[in-house]
Short mmCIF file of C-alpha atoms in Angstrom, two decimals:
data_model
loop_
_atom_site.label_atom_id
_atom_site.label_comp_id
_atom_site.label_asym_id
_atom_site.label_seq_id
_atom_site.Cartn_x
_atom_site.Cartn_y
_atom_site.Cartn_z
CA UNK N 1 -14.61 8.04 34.42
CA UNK N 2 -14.08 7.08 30.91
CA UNK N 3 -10.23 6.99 29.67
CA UNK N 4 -9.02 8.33 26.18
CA UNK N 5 -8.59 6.68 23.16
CA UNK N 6 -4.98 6.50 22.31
CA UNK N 7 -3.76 9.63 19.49
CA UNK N 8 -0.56 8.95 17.47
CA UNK N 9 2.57 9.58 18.94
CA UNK N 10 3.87 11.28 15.44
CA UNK N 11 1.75 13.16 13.78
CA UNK N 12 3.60 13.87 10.50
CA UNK N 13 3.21 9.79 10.48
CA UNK N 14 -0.26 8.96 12.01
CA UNK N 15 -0.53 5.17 10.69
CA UNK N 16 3.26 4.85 11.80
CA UNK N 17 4.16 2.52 8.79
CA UNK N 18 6.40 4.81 7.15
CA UNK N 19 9.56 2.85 7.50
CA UNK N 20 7.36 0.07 6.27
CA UNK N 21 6.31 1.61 3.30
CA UNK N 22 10.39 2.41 2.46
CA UNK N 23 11.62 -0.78 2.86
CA UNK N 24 8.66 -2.03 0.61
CA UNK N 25 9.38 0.73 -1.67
CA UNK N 26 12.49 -0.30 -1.90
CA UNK N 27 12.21 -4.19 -1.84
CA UNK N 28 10.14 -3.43 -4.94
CA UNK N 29 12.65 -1.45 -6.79
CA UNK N 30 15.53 -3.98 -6.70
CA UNK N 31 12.96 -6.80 -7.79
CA UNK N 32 11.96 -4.27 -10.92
CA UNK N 33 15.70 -3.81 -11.81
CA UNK N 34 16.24 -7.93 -11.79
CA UNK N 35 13.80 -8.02 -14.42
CA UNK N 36 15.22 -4.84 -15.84
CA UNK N 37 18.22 -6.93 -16.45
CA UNK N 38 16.62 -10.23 -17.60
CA UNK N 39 15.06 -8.39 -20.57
CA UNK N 40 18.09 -6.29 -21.11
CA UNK N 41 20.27 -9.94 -21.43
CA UNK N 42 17.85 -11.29 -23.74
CA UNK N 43 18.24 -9.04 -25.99
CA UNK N 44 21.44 -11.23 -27.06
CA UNK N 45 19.49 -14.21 -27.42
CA UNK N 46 18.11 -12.35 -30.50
CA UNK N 47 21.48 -12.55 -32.44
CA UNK N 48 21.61 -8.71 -33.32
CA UNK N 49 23.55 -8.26 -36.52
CA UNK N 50 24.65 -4.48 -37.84
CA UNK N 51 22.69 -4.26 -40.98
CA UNK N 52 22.67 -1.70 -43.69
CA UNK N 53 22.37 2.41 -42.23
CA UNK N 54 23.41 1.44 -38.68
CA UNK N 55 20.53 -0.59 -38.32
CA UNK N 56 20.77 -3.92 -36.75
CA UNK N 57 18.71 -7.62 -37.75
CA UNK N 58 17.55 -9.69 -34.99
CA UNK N 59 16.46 -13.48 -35.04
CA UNK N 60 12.79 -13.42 -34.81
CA UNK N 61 11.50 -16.34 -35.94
CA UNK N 62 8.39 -17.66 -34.14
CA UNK N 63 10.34 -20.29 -31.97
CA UNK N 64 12.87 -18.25 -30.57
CA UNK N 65 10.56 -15.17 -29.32
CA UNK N 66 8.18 -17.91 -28.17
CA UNK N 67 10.48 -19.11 -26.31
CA UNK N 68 12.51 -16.20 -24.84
CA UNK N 69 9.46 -14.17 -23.81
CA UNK N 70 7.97 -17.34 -22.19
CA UNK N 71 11.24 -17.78 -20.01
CA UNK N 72 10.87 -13.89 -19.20
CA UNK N 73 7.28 -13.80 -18.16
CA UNK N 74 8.43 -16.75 -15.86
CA UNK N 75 11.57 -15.10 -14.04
CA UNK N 76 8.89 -11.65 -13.99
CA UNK N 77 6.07 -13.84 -12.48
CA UNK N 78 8.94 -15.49 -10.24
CA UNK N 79 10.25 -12.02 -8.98
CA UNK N 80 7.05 -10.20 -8.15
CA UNK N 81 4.36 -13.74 -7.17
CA UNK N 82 7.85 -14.90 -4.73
CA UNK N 83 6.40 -17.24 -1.90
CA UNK N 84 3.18 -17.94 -4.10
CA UNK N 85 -0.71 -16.82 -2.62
CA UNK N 86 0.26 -18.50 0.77
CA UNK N 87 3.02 -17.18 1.72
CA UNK N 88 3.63 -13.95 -0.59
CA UNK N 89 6.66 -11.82 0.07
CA UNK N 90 4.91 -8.34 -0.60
CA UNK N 91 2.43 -9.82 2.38
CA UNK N 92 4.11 -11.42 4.78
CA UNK N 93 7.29 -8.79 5.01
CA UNK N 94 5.29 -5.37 4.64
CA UNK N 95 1.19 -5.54 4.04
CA UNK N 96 0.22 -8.86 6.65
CA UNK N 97 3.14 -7.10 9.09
CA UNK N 98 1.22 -3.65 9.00
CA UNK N 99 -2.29 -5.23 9.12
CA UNK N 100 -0.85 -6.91 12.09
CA UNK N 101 0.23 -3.69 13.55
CA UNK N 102 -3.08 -1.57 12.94
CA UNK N 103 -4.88 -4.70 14.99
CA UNK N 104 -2.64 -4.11 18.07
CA UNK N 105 -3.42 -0.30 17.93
CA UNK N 106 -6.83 -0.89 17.95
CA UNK N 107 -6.81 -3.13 20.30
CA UNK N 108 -4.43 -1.38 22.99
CA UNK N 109 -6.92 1.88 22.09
CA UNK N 110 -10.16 -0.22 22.38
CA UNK N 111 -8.65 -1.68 25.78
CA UNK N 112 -7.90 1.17 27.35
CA UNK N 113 -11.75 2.81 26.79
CA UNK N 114 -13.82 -0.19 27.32
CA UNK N 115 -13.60 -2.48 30.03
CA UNK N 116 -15.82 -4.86 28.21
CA UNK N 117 -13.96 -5.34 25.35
CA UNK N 118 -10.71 -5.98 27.52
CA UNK N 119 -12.70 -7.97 29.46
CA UNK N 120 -13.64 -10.46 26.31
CA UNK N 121 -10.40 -10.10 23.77
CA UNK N 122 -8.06 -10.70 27.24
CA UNK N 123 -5.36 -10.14 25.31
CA UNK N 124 -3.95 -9.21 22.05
CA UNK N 125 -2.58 -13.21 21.24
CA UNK N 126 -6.05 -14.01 21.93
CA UNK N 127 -7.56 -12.02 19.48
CA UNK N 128 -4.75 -13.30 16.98
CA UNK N 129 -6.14 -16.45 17.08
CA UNK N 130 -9.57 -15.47 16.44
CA UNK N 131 -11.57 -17.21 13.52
CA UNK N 132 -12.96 -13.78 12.79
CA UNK N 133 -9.06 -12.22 12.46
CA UNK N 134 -7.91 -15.44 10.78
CA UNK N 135 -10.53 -15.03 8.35
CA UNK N 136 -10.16 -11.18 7.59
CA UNK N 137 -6.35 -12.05 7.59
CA UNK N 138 -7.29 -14.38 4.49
CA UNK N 139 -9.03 -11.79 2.83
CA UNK N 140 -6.25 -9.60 2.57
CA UNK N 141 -3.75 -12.16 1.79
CA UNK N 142 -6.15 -13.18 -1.63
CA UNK N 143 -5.91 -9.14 -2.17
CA UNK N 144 -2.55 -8.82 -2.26
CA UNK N 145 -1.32 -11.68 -4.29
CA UNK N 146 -4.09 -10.14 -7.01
CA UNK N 147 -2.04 -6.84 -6.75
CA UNK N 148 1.57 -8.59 -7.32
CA UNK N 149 -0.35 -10.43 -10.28
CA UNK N 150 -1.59 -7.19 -11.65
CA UNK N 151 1.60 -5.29 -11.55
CA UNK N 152 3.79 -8.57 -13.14
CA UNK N 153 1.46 -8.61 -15.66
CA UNK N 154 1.32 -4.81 -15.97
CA UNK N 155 5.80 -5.28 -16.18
CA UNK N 156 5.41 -8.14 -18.46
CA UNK N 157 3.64 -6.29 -20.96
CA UNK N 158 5.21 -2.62 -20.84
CA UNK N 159 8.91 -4.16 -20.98
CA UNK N 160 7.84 -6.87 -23.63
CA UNK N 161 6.33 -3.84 -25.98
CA UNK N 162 9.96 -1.90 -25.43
CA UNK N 163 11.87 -5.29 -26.32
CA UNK N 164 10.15 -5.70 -29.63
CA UNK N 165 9.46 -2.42 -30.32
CA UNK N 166 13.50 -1.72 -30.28
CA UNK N 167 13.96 -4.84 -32.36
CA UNK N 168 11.41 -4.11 -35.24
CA UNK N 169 12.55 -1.02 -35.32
CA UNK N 170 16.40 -2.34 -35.76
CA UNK N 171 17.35 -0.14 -32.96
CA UNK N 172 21.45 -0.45 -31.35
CA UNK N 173 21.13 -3.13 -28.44
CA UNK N 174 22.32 -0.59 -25.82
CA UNK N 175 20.11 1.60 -26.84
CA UNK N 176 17.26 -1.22 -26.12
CA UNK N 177 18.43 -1.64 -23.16
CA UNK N 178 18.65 2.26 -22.57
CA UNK N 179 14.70 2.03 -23.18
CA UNK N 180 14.37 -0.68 -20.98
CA UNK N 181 16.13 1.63 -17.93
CA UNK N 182 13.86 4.15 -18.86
CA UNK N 183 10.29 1.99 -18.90
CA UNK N 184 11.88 0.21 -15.51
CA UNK N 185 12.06 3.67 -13.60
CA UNK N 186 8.36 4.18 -14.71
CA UNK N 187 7.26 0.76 -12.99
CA UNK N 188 9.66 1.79 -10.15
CA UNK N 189 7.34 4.64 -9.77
CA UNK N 190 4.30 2.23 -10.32
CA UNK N 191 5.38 -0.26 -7.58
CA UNK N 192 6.14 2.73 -5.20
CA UNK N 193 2.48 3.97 -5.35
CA UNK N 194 1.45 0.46 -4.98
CA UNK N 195 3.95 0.26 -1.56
CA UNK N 196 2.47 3.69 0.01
CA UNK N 197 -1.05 2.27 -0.92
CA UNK N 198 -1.75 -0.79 0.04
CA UNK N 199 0.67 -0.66 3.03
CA UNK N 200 -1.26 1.97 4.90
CA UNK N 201 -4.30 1.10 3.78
CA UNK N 202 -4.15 -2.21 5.46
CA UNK N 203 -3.37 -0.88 8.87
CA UNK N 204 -6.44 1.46 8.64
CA UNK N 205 -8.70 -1.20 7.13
CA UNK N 206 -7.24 -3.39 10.32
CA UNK N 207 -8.76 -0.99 12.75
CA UNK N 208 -11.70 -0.41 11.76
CA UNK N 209 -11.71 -4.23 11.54
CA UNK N 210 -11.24 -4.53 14.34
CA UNK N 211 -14.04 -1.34 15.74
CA UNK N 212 -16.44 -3.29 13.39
CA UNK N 213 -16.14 -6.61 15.40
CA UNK N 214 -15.80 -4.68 18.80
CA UNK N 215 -18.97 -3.01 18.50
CA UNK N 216 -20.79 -6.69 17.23
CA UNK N 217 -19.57 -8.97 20.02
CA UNK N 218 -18.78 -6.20 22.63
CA UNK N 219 -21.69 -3.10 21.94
CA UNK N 220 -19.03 -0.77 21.68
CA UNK N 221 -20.74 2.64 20.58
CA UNK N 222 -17.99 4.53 18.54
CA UNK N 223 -16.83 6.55 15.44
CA UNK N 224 -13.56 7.29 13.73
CA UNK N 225 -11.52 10.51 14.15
CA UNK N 226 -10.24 11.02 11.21
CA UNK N 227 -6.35 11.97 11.62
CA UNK N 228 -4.23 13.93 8.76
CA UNK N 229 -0.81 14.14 8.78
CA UNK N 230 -1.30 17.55 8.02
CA UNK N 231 2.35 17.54 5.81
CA UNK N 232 3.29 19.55 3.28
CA UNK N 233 1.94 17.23 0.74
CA UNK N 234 -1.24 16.57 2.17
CA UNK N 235 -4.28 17.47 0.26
CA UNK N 236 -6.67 19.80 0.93
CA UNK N 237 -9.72 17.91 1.37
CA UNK N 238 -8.09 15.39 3.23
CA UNK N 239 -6.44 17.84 6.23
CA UNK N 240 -10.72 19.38 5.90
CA UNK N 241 -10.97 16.22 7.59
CA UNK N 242 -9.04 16.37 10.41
CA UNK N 243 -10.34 15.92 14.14
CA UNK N 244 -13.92 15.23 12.45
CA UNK N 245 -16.22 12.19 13.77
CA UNK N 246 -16.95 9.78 11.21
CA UNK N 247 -18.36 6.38 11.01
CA UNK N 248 -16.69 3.30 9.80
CA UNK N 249 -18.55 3.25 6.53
CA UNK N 250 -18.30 6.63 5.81
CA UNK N 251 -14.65 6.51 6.25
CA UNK N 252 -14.67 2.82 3.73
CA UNK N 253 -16.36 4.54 1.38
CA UNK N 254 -14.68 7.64 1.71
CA UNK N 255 -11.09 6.30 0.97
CA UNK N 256 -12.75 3.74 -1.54
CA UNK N 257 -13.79 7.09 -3.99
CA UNK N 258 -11.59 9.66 -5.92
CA UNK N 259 -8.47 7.78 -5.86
CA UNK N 260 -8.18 9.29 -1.47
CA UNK N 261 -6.29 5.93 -0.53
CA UNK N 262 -3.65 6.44 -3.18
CA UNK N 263 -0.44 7.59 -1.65
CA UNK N 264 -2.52 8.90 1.69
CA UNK N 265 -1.12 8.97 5.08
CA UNK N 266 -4.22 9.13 7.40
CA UNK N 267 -5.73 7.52 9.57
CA UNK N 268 -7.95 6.77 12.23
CA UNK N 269 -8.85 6.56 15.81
CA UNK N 270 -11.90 4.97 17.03
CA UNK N 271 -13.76 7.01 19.94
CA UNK N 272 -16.15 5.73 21.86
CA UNK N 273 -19.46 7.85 22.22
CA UNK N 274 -22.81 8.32 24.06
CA UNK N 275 -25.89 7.63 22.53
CA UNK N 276 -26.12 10.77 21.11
CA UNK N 277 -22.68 9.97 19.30
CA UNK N 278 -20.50 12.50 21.78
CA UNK N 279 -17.36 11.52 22.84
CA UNK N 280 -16.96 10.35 25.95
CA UNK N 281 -13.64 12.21 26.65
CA UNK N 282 -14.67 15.12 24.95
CA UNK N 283 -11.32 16.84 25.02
CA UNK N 284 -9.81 14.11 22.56
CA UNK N 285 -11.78 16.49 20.12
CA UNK N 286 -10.35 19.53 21.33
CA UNK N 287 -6.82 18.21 21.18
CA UNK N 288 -6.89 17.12 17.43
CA UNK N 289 -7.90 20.43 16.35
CA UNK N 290 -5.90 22.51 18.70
CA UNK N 291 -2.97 19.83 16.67
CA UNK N 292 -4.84 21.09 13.45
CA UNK N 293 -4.54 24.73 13.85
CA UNK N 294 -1.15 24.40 14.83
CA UNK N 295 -0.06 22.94 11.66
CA UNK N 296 -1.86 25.44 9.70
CA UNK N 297 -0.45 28.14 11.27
CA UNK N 298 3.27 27.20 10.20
CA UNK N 299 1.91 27.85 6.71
CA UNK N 300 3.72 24.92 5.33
CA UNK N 301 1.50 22.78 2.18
CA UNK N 302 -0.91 24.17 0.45
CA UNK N 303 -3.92 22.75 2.33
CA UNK N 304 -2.85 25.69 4.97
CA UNK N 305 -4.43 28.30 2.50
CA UNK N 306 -7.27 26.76 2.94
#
């Protein structure tokens, strides 16, 4: 008799990297506010001067800003690119550990319904040190180190445009600065999408990884349940989902459209099926959407109106 795939112990947290995505979130947030306060310091290196009207005069000539903005766009690159494409910070603390994590689901869930599989992966170090993990591990390493690249670049520019912005316009120092707080809480919010993006996605791109390579070496026949966290907060079309069979392309290119990976807390379970693609354990079905209606019932989000 065929066993069941494994469902997620908390529902309101179905990828379980939600501590994860905090202590990303706020990793990120102290590294914004260091450069928050390099720009805000340099603004001294400027000489300001009071001027006629309250307005202030500030050293621009070509050699200074040259070579204050180039120290600046070194400590920004230095704060968010820490550790370098090899050994990134933003990887190896939060994305590489939950990429990690959404392997050993998948594996412990792909164990436990096919003795085949267990039979070849043995065990879960075993399938760590797997060319094919090693090289999907490289992948999302590259990834990553693009997105810290993109968002010091994004920083760079947004608090560069506030600096001299505030200076041409002979603006008061603190109130620079005050203008500098307030573009820094916008890339706070910036880096926090980033965090409850990329984290979760890389445990769900992990399992179905992992499905993918399963079902080439092993002949696993499966598809993805999708699971909602069925929160408050979750949209409509992606609770619609819920408890529905899926493959692992569909899902891909599901996620990959309409901005449904940003900020999303779903995720998947792979379910192994006949060759009519039924479930197995057909219950596993029943229990997701018994979960579904459940949630609806308390009324609470507005995909419940649905």
């Amino acid at each position: 008799m065929a066993r069941a795939p494994i469902l997620p112990t908390n529902q309101a947290d179905p990828t379980g990297v939600d501590r994860l995505e905090r202590g990303a979130i706020r990793d990120l947030a102290r590294r914004v506010a260091q450069v928050r306060r390099a720009y805000a310091t340099a603004i001294d290196r400027f000489q300001p001067e009071v001027a006629v009207n309250k307005r202030y005069t500030f050293r621009l000539d070509p050699a200074v800003l040259a070579r204050v903005y180039e120290d600046l766009d070194r400590l920004t690159d230095s704060v968010f690119l820490e550790g370098g494409q090899q050994q990134l910070w933003f990887f190896d603390s939060y994305v590489g550990v939950a990429y990690l994590r959404g392997t050993a689901q998948e594996f412990a869930n792909l164990a436990q319904q096919s003795p085949a599989y267990q039979a070849g992966r043995q065990d879960l170090a075993n399938l760590l040190r797997s060319r094919p993990y090693q090289d999907r591990i490289a992948l999302i390493r590259a990834r990553e180190f693009e997105e810290m690249k993109g968002l010091s670049g994004q920083v760079k520019a947004d608090m560069g445009r506030v600096l001299s912005d505030g200076m041409a316009r002979g603006l008061n120092p603190r109130e620079i600065a005050s203008n500098l707080a307030d573009q820094a809480r916008i890339e706070e919010r910036r880096a926090k999408r980033i965090a409850r993006t990329e984290i979760p996605t890389a445990l769900r791109r992990a399992r179905m990884d992992e499905a993918d390579d399963a079902a080439e070496q092993y002949g696993t026949q499966a598809m993805q349940m999708h699971m909602s966290a069925l929160s408050p907060t979750t949209r409509a079309h992606h609770a619609s989902r819920h408890a529905k069979l899926f493959t692992t392309d569909q899902q891909r290119a599901w996620w990959a459209k309409d901005g449904n990976s940003i900020n999303c807390k779903c995720s998947t379970v792979t379910v192994l099926v006949d060759d009519h693609g039924k479930p197995l354990v057909p219950g596993i079905v029943d229990r997701a959407r018994k979960n579904y209606q459940a949630m609806k019932a308390k009324g609470k989000g507005a995909w419940t109106e649905e």
